[in-house]
Amino acid sequence: MLLTAYNGAILGPIAKVLGWVMNGIYALMSMIGIENVGLSIIIFTIVIYAILFPLTYKQQKFSKLSQKMQPELQAIQKKYNGKKDQASMMAMQEETQAVYEKYGVSMMGSCVQMLIQMPLLFALYRVFLNVPAYVSGVKNNFTPLVNEIMATSGYQDKMTQLVTDLRVMTQPAADFTVSDPTALSNSIVDVLYKMNSNGWETLKNAFPSLADTINNTYNTVSHVNNFLGLNISDTPWQVMTTNFASHNFLFVVLALLVPVISYLTQVLNIKLMPQAASSNGNGDNDMAAQQMKMMNRTMPIFSFVMCFTVPVGLGIYWIAGAVVRSVQQFFLNKHFEKINLEDIIKKNQEKAKKKREKMGIAENQISNAAKINTRKIEEPKKEEKKSNMSETQRELELEKANAAKAKAKAGSMAAKANMVRDFNEKNSRK
């Protein structure tokens, strides 16, 4: 049975599947004598991004085609700028769709790929957040100590106090009041895995009779969690402050390298990403471009700051992910430099045509639909012109009537009729 693994409705099942993959990688490495969570995280990250590569390729291809489409899309936006009537909005939507069909891509293509990728990456984060819940080899290292803790009188109160003193954060929160032995055992493992190096000393003070078992477990777990001299359960800030006080400056530098490398790899990844096309003065696109620039500037800084306060293991994951994405992006850029976009467009158009034929939509139907809708746009314009002409004509008629009124002789029938009309108009205004 898994420990307190994440049980969200969407990410929970995905995290369990990814956990099986992570467990398999760790088991294979154990067979050749390498039991290391940090190295397993790196290999696992490479495997996952390799699996996601087809989606990444499609997304990058869509991005390249989007750059080529931008001038036409911006021209359509400029054409209908400020027009909010239904006919204009429908025409804008149809013309935009026509551009996408021209290049053989779907308007929702990039969104669909992102919707597939994001849950996988978020679930991957959940696996790294609580490795023992998914990797049985890591969990087994805690089993002897957990059994002895549960055999100690009053262990529930001691563990509750330990969590409070050390501010250990688990998800869900560790609960030592439940009666289920399995749930209690899982909660203890969750807490032990989250504890930093100083926490193990506090644990020995809480359970002095278990000092030998605690030391043995700590040494085993430290070996498994050790990566380049750092314990992946510790935060870089904890490592820096502890070792600075004891003048172990080498470990201070190693801990500092985690956020620094995370920042640099994020910057490299952003630099290699295809840049958005110029907006040519379009207000909405200018705003979107500015927001993207701001995000590109803040994300590496956010990664740098966060890496000080999260476990080293998560920092390794961020660095490994950024490095893998950068390598993929480098070769994708080289690939797209060599290929002819016109060939891709032609192939996409053929695929789109075959897809429409399967759906029973002929090319002449699309053309006729476009003509019908164009006619609908033109008809209101014609009506508007007619309305404008009749208004002009009405003004001319009024001028003629006023001229005739002025020429009417006093006492004539025309003069008397004018007097009656003026009287009626004055009364209607009251």
Short mmCIF file of C-alpha atoms in Angstrom, two decimals:
data_model
loop_
_atom_site.label_atom_id
_atom_site.label_comp_id
_atom_site.label_asym_id
_atom_site.label_seq_id
_atom_site.Cartn_x
_atom_site.Cartn_y
_atom_site.Cartn_z
CA MET A 1 0.00 0.00 0.00
CA LEU A 2 1.21 3.51 -0.85
CA LEU A 3 1.92 6.05 1.88
CA THR A 4 -0.08 9.23 2.02
CA ALA A 5 0.27 9.82 -1.70
CA TYR A 6 -1.52 12.74 -3.29
CA ASN A 7 -5.17 11.76 -3.85
CA GLY A 8 -6.47 14.62 -6.00
CA ALA A 9 -9.19 13.70 -8.48
CA ILE A 10 -7.09 14.67 -11.52
CA LEU A 11 -3.43 14.70 -10.46
CA GLY A 12 -3.73 11.79 -8.00
CA PRO A 13 -4.08 8.98 -10.60
CA ILE A 14 -1.44 10.58 -12.82
CA ALA A 15 0.97 10.86 -9.88
CA LYS A 16 0.47 7.16 -9.07
CA VAL A 17 1.36 6.16 -12.64
CA LEU A 18 4.44 8.38 -12.58
CA GLY A 19 5.27 6.93 -9.15
CA TRP A 20 5.36 3.44 -10.67
CA VAL A 21 7.87 4.70 -13.25
CA MET A 22 9.98 6.36 -10.54
CA ASN A 23 9.84 3.19 -8.44
CA GLY A 24 10.98 1.13 -11.44
CA ILE A 25 13.93 3.45 -12.09
CA TYR A 26 15.01 3.33 -8.44
CA ALA A 27 14.68 -0.48 -8.38
CA LEU A 28 16.81 -0.87 -11.53
CA MET A 29 19.49 1.40 -10.09
CA SER A 30 19.43 -0.56 -6.82
CA MET A 31 20.10 -3.75 -8.78
CA ILE A 32 23.43 -2.31 -9.95
CA GLY A 33 24.27 -1.02 -6.48
CA ILE A 34 23.24 2.62 -6.91
CA GLU A 35 20.62 3.74 -4.39
CA ASN A 36 20.33 7.49 -4.78
CA VAL A 37 17.13 9.54 -4.89
CA GLY A 38 18.81 12.60 -6.44
CA LEU A 39 20.17 10.62 -9.39
CA SER A 40 16.81 8.86 -9.76
CA ILE A 41 15.09 12.26 -9.96
CA ILE A 42 17.41 13.35 -12.78
CA ILE A 43 16.91 10.13 -14.77
CA PHE A 44 13.18 10.22 -14.15
CA THR A 45 12.98 13.84 -15.36
CA ILE A 46 14.84 12.91 -18.55
CA VAL A 47 12.48 9.96 -19.16
CA ILE A 48 9.34 12.05 -18.64
CA TYR A 49 10.49 14.88 -20.93
CA ALA A 50 11.47 12.30 -23.54
CA ILE A 51 7.92 10.91 -23.37
CA LEU A 52 6.54 14.44 -23.72
CA PHE A 53 8.84 15.30 -26.63
CA PRO A 54 6.27 14.60 -29.40
CA LEU A 55 3.93 17.12 -27.77
CA THR A 56 6.81 19.57 -27.37
CA TYR A 57 7.65 19.19 -31.06
CA LYS A 58 4.06 19.87 -32.11
CA GLN A 59 3.90 22.88 -29.84
CA GLN A 60 7.12 24.31 -31.28
CA LYS A 61 5.93 23.69 -34.82
CA PHE A 62 2.69 25.51 -33.99
CA SER A 63 4.76 28.39 -32.55
CA LYS A 64 6.81 28.68 -35.77
CA LEU A 65 3.68 28.69 -37.91
CA SER A 66 2.07 31.23 -35.58
CA GLN A 67 4.94 33.63 -36.25
CA LYS A 68 4.31 33.30 -39.97
CA MET A 69 0.54 33.77 -39.51
CA GLN A 70 0.83 36.82 -37.25
CA PRO A 71 0.85 39.51 -39.99
CA GLU A 72 -2.37 38.13 -41.49
CA LEU A 73 -4.04 37.69 -38.10
CA GLN A 74 -3.06 41.22 -37.07
CA ALA A 75 -4.46 42.61 -40.33
CA ILE A 76 -7.81 40.96 -39.55
CA GLN A 77 -7.77 42.35 -36.00
CA LYS A 78 -7.01 45.82 -37.33
CA LYS A 79 -9.77 45.52 -39.94
CA TYR A 80 -12.43 44.81 -37.31
CA ASN A 81 -10.94 46.92 -34.52
CA GLY A 82 -13.73 48.63 -32.56
CA LYS A 83 -16.54 46.75 -34.30
CA LYS A 84 -18.65 44.97 -31.70
CA ASP A 85 -21.75 44.09 -33.72
CA GLN A 86 -22.54 40.41 -34.17
CA ALA A 87 -22.07 40.43 -37.94
CA SER A 88 -18.56 41.92 -37.69
CA MET A 89 -17.55 39.56 -34.90
CA MET A 90 -18.74 36.55 -36.89
CA ALA A 91 -16.90 37.78 -39.96
CA MET A 92 -13.71 38.29 -37.93
CA GLN A 93 -13.98 34.79 -36.49
CA GLU A 94 -14.52 33.24 -39.92
CA GLU A 95 -11.62 35.13 -41.50
CA THR A 96 -9.37 34.11 -38.62
CA GLN A 97 -10.44 30.49 -39.03
CA ALA A 98 -9.70 30.78 -42.75
CA VAL A 99 -6.11 31.83 -41.98
CA TYR A 100 -5.65 28.83 -39.67
CA GLU A 101 -7.07 26.55 -42.37
CA LYS A 102 -4.75 28.13 -44.91
CA TYR A 103 -1.76 27.07 -42.81
CA GLY A 104 -3.34 23.75 -41.87
CA VAL A 105 -3.32 24.22 -38.09
CA SER A 106 -6.00 24.18 -35.43
CA MET A 107 -6.86 27.29 -33.40
CA MET A 108 -6.91 25.06 -30.29
CA GLY A 109 -3.79 23.06 -31.20
CA SER A 110 -1.38 24.71 -28.76
CA CYS A 111 -3.96 24.76 -25.95
CA VAL A 112 -4.63 21.02 -26.28
CA GLN A 113 -0.92 20.21 -26.08
CA MET A 114 -0.54 22.44 -23.02
CA LEU A 115 -3.57 20.84 -21.35
CA ILE A 116 -1.92 17.43 -21.77
CA GLN A 117 1.53 18.53 -20.58
CA MET A 118 0.63 20.60 -17.53
CA PRO A 119 -1.14 17.87 -15.49
CA LEU A 120 1.81 15.54 -16.10
CA LEU A 121 4.33 18.11 -14.90
CA PHE A 122 2.26 19.05 -11.84
CA ALA A 123 1.83 15.36 -10.98
CA LEU A 124 5.60 14.91 -11.38
CA TYR A 125 6.08 17.63 -8.76
CA ARG A 126 3.78 15.70 -6.39
CA VAL A 127 5.90 12.56 -6.75
CA PHE A 128 9.12 14.41 -5.90
CA LEU A 129 7.41 16.11 -2.96
CA ASN A 130 6.93 12.78 -1.16
CA VAL A 131 9.19 10.12 -2.68
CA PRO A 132 8.59 7.35 -0.04
CA ALA A 133 4.88 7.35 -0.93
CA TYR A 134 5.77 6.15 -4.43
CA VAL A 135 9.18 4.43 -4.12
CA SER A 136 9.03 1.32 -1.93
CA GLY A 137 12.83 1.03 -1.74
CA VAL A 138 13.04 4.41 0.00
CA LYS A 139 10.10 3.64 2.30
CA ASN A 140 11.68 0.36 3.45
CA ASN A 141 14.66 2.26 4.89
CA PHE A 142 12.33 3.76 7.51
CA THR A 143 10.44 0.58 8.44
CA PRO A 144 12.64 -0.69 11.36
CA LEU A 145 12.62 2.72 13.06
CA VAL A 146 8.89 3.22 12.51
CA ASN A 147 8.13 -0.15 14.12
CA GLU A 148 10.20 0.72 17.21
CA ILE A 149 8.63 4.18 17.50
CA MET A 150 5.12 2.67 17.40
CA ALA A 151 6.14 0.20 20.12
CA THR A 152 7.12 3.07 22.44
CA SER A 153 4.57 4.20 25.02
CA GLY A 154 3.15 7.68 24.34
CA TYR A 155 4.74 7.91 20.87
CA GLN A 156 1.70 9.70 19.43
CA ASP A 157 2.05 12.69 21.75
CA LYS A 158 5.81 12.79 21.19
CA MET A 159 5.45 12.73 17.40
CA THR A 160 2.77 15.44 17.53
CA GLN A 161 5.08 17.65 19.61
CA LEU A 162 7.98 16.88 17.25
CA VAL A 163 5.97 18.04 14.23
CA THR A 164 5.05 21.25 16.07
CA ASP A 165 8.60 22.00 17.22
CA LEU A 166 10.22 21.29 13.85
CA ARG A 167 7.34 22.78 11.83
CA VAL A 168 7.29 19.77 9.57
CA MET A 169 4.79 20.27 6.75
CA THR A 170 3.17 17.18 5.26
CA GLN A 171 0.21 16.87 2.91
CA PRO A 172 -2.20 15.86 4.24
CA ALA A 173 -1.17 17.01 7.71
CA ALA A 174 0.20 14.22 9.90
CA ASP A 175 -2.48 12.95 12.29
CA PHE A 176 -1.35 10.72 15.18
CA THR A 177 -4.78 10.47 16.81
CA VAL A 178 -6.18 7.96 14.31
CA SER A 179 -6.55 4.32 15.33
CA ASP A 180 -5.55 2.77 11.99
CA PRO A 181 -1.98 1.36 12.41
CA THR A 182 -1.24 1.67 8.69
CA ALA A 183 -2.24 5.34 8.64
CA LEU A 184 -0.12 5.99 11.74
CA SER A 185 2.88 4.23 10.19
CA ASN A 186 2.51 6.23 6.97
CA SER A 187 2.32 9.51 8.89
CA ILE A 188 5.53 8.71 10.77
CA VAL A 189 7.37 7.95 7.50
CA ASP A 190 6.07 11.19 5.98
CA VAL A 191 7.41 13.18 8.93
CA LEU A 192 10.78 11.39 9.04
CA TYR A 193 11.34 11.96 5.31
CA LYS A 194 10.54 15.66 5.62
CA MET A 195 12.89 16.22 8.57
CA ASN A 196 16.18 17.99 7.97
CA SER A 197 19.48 16.97 9.58
CA ASN A 198 18.80 18.95 12.77
CA GLY A 199 15.42 17.25 13.13
CA TRP A 200 17.06 13.87 13.66
CA GLU A 201 18.82 15.19 16.76
CA THR A 202 15.46 16.35 18.10
CA LEU A 203 14.06 12.89 17.35
CA LYS A 204 16.82 11.27 19.45
CA ASN A 205 15.96 13.57 22.34
CA ALA A 206 12.29 12.56 22.08
CA PHE A 207 13.12 8.82 21.88
CA PRO A 208 16.46 8.38 23.73
CA SER A 209 16.05 4.59 23.99
CA LEU A 210 16.00 4.37 20.18
CA ALA A 211 19.23 6.32 19.65
CA ASP A 212 21.07 3.46 17.90
CA THR A 213 18.20 2.71 15.52
CA ILE A 214 17.76 6.41 14.81
CA ASN A 215 21.48 6.77 13.99
CA ASN A 216 21.43 3.73 11.68
CA THR A 217 18.31 4.95 9.89
CA TYR A 218 19.72 8.46 9.56
CA ASN A 219 22.96 7.14 8.03
CA THR A 220 21.07 4.95 5.55
CA VAL A 221 18.64 7.72 4.59
CA SER A 222 21.48 10.25 4.33
CA HIS A 223 23.30 7.96 1.90
CA VAL A 224 20.16 7.56 -0.21
CA ASN A 225 19.38 11.29 -0.09
CA ASN A 226 22.96 12.48 -0.58
CA PHE A 227 23.64 14.34 -3.81
CA LEU A 228 27.05 15.96 -4.26
CA GLY A 229 27.40 16.26 -0.50
CA LEU A 230 23.96 17.78 0.09
CA ASN A 231 20.98 16.09 1.73
CA ILE A 232 18.08 16.50 -0.69
CA SER A 233 15.65 16.79 2.25
CA ASP A 234 17.41 19.93 3.52
CA THR A 235 16.78 23.37 2.06
CA PRO A 236 19.78 25.29 0.67
CA TRP A 237 19.15 28.02 3.24
CA GLN A 238 19.36 25.52 6.12
CA VAL A 239 22.57 24.07 4.72
CA MET A 240 24.10 27.54 4.28
CA THR A 241 23.24 28.83 7.76
CA THR A 242 24.29 25.62 9.55
CA ASN A 243 27.60 25.22 7.72
CA PHE A 244 28.43 28.92 7.80
CA ALA A 245 28.21 28.81 11.61
CA SER A 246 30.55 25.79 11.67
CA HIS A 247 32.87 27.36 9.03
CA ASN A 248 32.23 24.60 6.46
CA PHE A 249 32.28 27.08 3.59
CA LEU A 250 32.48 24.40 0.89
CA PHE A 251 28.96 23.24 1.74
CA VAL A 252 27.81 26.87 1.86
CA VAL A 253 29.01 27.28 -1.73
CA LEU A 254 27.44 23.97 -2.81
CA ALA A 255 24.10 24.96 -1.30
CA LEU A 256 24.27 28.39 -2.95
CA LEU A 257 24.91 26.76 -6.33
CA VAL A 258 21.43 25.15 -6.28
CA PRO A 259 19.44 28.42 -6.63
CA VAL A 260 22.14 30.00 -8.82
CA ILE A 261 22.18 27.10 -11.31
CA SER A 262 18.39 26.99 -11.21
CA TYR A 263 18.29 30.68 -12.19
CA LEU A 264 20.88 30.32 -14.97
CA THR A 265 19.24 27.25 -16.51
CA GLN A 266 15.84 28.97 -16.50
CA VAL A 267 17.34 32.01 -18.25
CA LEU A 268 19.05 29.76 -20.82
CA ASN A 269 15.80 27.93 -21.48
CA ILE A 270 13.91 31.21 -22.05
CA LYS A 271 16.66 32.53 -24.36
CA LEU A 272 16.39 29.42 -26.54
CA MET A 273 12.59 29.59 -26.77
CA PRO A 274 11.19 31.07 -30.01
CA GLN A 275 10.36 34.74 -29.53
CA ALA A 276 6.93 36.14 -30.32
CA ALA A 277 6.50 38.05 -33.57
CA SER A 278 6.28 41.85 -33.51
CA SER A 279 2.79 43.14 -32.92
CA ASN A 280 3.10 46.02 -35.44
CA GLY A 281 1.27 48.47 -33.22
CA ASN A 282 -1.67 46.31 -32.26
CA GLY A 283 -2.63 47.30 -28.71
CA ASP A 284 -3.82 43.91 -27.52
CA ASN A 285 -0.78 42.13 -28.90
CA ASP A 286 1.53 44.77 -27.40
CA MET A 287 0.00 44.11 -24.00
CA ALA A 288 0.33 40.34 -24.42
CA ALA A 289 3.95 40.73 -25.53
CA GLN A 290 4.73 42.92 -22.52
CA GLN A 291 3.13 40.38 -20.18
CA MET A 292 5.20 37.60 -21.75
CA LYS A 293 8.40 39.64 -21.36
CA MET A 294 7.55 40.33 -17.73
CA MET A 295 6.92 36.62 -17.11
CA ASN A 296 10.21 35.69 -18.77
CA ARG A 297 12.03 38.10 -16.47
CA THR A 298 10.28 37.15 -13.25
CA MET A 299 10.20 33.35 -13.58
CA PRO A 300 13.98 32.83 -13.27
CA ILE A 301 14.01 35.22 -10.28
CA PHE A 302 11.10 33.34 -8.73
CA SER A 303 12.97 30.06 -9.25
CA PHE A 304 16.10 31.56 -7.65
CA VAL A 305 14.26 32.75 -4.53
CA MET A 306 12.15 29.60 -4.13
CA CYS A 307 15.18 27.32 -4.35
CA PHE A 308 16.47 28.75 -1.08
CA THR A 309 13.37 27.59 0.82
CA VAL A 310 12.38 24.27 -0.82
CA PRO A 311 14.23 20.95 -0.38
CA VAL A 312 17.33 20.45 -2.50
CA GLY A 313 15.53 17.56 -4.24
CA LEU A 314 12.97 19.95 -5.76
CA GLY A 315 15.79 22.27 -6.79
CA ILE A 316 17.44 19.34 -8.59
CA TYR A 317 14.15 18.64 -10.36
CA TRP A 318 13.83 22.27 -11.53
CA ILE A 319 17.43 22.32 -12.74
CA ALA A 320 17.16 18.95 -14.50
CA GLY A 321 13.89 19.98 -16.15
CA ALA A 322 15.35 23.29 -17.39
CA VAL A 323 18.49 21.57 -18.72
CA VAL A 324 16.48 18.90 -20.57
CA ARG A 325 14.14 21.53 -22.05
CA SER A 326 17.13 23.64 -23.12
CA VAL A 327 18.80 20.69 -24.87
CA GLN A 328 15.54 19.80 -26.61
CA GLN A 329 14.99 23.43 -27.62
CA PHE A 330 18.53 23.77 -29.01
CA PHE A 331 18.06 20.82 -31.36
CA LEU A 332 14.51 21.87 -32.24
CA ASN A 333 15.78 25.31 -33.26
CA LYS A 334 18.45 23.69 -35.44
CA HIS A 335 15.82 21.41 -36.95
CA PHE A 336 13.40 24.21 -37.80
CA GLU A 337 16.22 26.28 -39.32
CA LYS A 338 16.83 23.52 -41.88
CA ILE A 339 13.26 22.67 -42.86
CA ASN A 340 11.03 24.64 -45.21
CA LEU A 341 7.92 25.96 -43.48
CA GLU A 342 6.08 25.96 -46.80
CA ASP A 343 6.45 22.17 -46.93
CA ILE A 344 5.00 21.88 -43.42
CA ILE A 345 2.11 24.15 -44.40
CA LYS A 346 1.40 22.06 -47.48
CA LYS A 347 1.40 18.82 -45.47
CA ASN A 348 -0.84 20.38 -42.82
CA GLN A 349 -3.28 21.53 -45.49
CA GLU A 350 -3.47 18.03 -46.92
CA LYS A 351 -4.11 16.56 -43.46
CA ALA A 352 -6.80 19.16 -42.76
CA LYS A 353 -8.42 18.47 -46.13
CA LYS A 354 -8.53 14.71 -45.50
CA LYS A 355 -9.96 15.32 -42.04
CA ARG A 356 -12.73 17.49 -43.47
CA GLU A 357 -13.49 14.89 -46.11
CA LYS A 358 -13.88 12.24 -43.41
CA MET A 359 -16.30 14.54 -41.62
CA GLY A 360 -18.25 14.97 -44.86
CA ILE A 361 -17.34 18.62 -45.41
CA ALA A 362 -16.51 19.39 -49.03
CA GLU A 363 -14.31 22.31 -50.08
CA ASN A 364 -17.17 23.97 -52.01
CA GLN A 365 -19.32 23.92 -48.84
CA ILE A 366 -16.70 25.93 -46.98
CA SER A 367 -16.44 28.37 -49.89
CA ASN A 368 -20.23 28.77 -50.14
CA ALA A 369 -20.51 29.31 -46.39
CA ALA A 370 -17.92 32.06 -46.60
CA LYS A 371 -19.82 33.74 -49.48
CA ILE A 372 -23.13 33.56 -47.63
CA ASN A 373 -21.66 35.14 -44.53
CA THR A 374 -19.92 37.79 -46.63
CA ARG A 375 -23.30 38.60 -48.17
CA LYS A 376 -24.76 38.95 -44.68
CA ILE A 377 -22.08 41.50 -43.88
CA GLU A 378 -22.70 43.46 -47.08
CA GLU A 379 -26.50 43.59 -46.75
CA PRO A 380 -26.55 45.68 -43.55
CA LYS A 381 -24.13 48.08 -45.25
CA LYS A 382 -26.52 48.48 -48.20
CA GLU A 383 -29.43 49.08 -45.84
CA GLU A 384 -27.36 51.67 -44.06
CA LYS A 385 -26.67 53.47 -47.35
CA LYS A 386 -30.38 53.44 -48.21
CA SER A 387 -31.17 54.89 -44.82
CA ASN A 388 -28.60 57.63 -45.33
CA MET A 389 -29.99 58.51 -48.79
CA SER A 390 -33.57 58.77 -47.52
CA GLU A 391 -32.43 61.14 -44.76
CA THR A 392 -30.78 63.42 -47.30
CA GLN A 393 -33.85 63.32 -49.47
CA ARG A 394 -36.00 64.18 -46.47
CA GLU A 395 -33.93 67.29 -45.76
CA LEU A 396 -34.32 68.46 -49.36
CA GLU A 397 -38.08 68.03 -49.17
CA LEU A 398 -38.22 70.07 -45.96
CA GLU A 399 -36.25 72.88 -47.58
CA LYS A 400 -38.65 72.92 -50.53
CA ALA A 401 -41.63 73.00 -48.19
CA ASN A 402 -40.21 75.94 -46.21
CA ALA A 403 -39.55 77.83 -49.42
CA ALA A 404 -43.12 77.24 -50.59
CA LYS A 405 -44.42 78.35 -47.19
CA ALA A 406 -42.54 81.65 -47.41
CA LYS A 407 -43.98 82.39 -50.88
CA ALA A 408 -47.59 81.78 -49.83
CA LYS A 409 -49.75 84.98 -50.07
CA ALA A 410 -51.54 86.29 -47.00
CA GLY A 411 -55.14 85.14 -46.91
CA SER A 412 -54.57 82.42 -49.48
CA MET A 413 -55.50 78.80 -48.85
CA ALA A 414 -51.80 77.89 -48.59
CA ALA A 415 -51.19 80.58 -45.96
CA LYS A 416 -54.17 79.39 -43.91
CA ALA A 417 -52.98 75.76 -44.13
CA ASN A 418 -49.54 76.82 -42.94
CA MET A 419 -51.07 78.63 -39.96
CA VAL A 420 -53.01 75.49 -38.95
CA ARG A 421 -49.86 73.33 -39.24
CA ASP A 422 -47.79 75.78 -37.17
CA PHE A 423 -50.50 75.80 -34.50
CA ASN A 424 -50.53 71.98 -34.34
CA GLU A 425 -46.71 71.77 -34.16
CA LYS A 426 -46.57 74.28 -31.27
CA ASN A 427 -49.18 72.34 -29.30
CA SER A 428 -47.37 69.02 -29.90
CA ARG A 429 -44.15 70.45 -28.44
CA LYS A 430 -45.81 71.42 -25.12
#
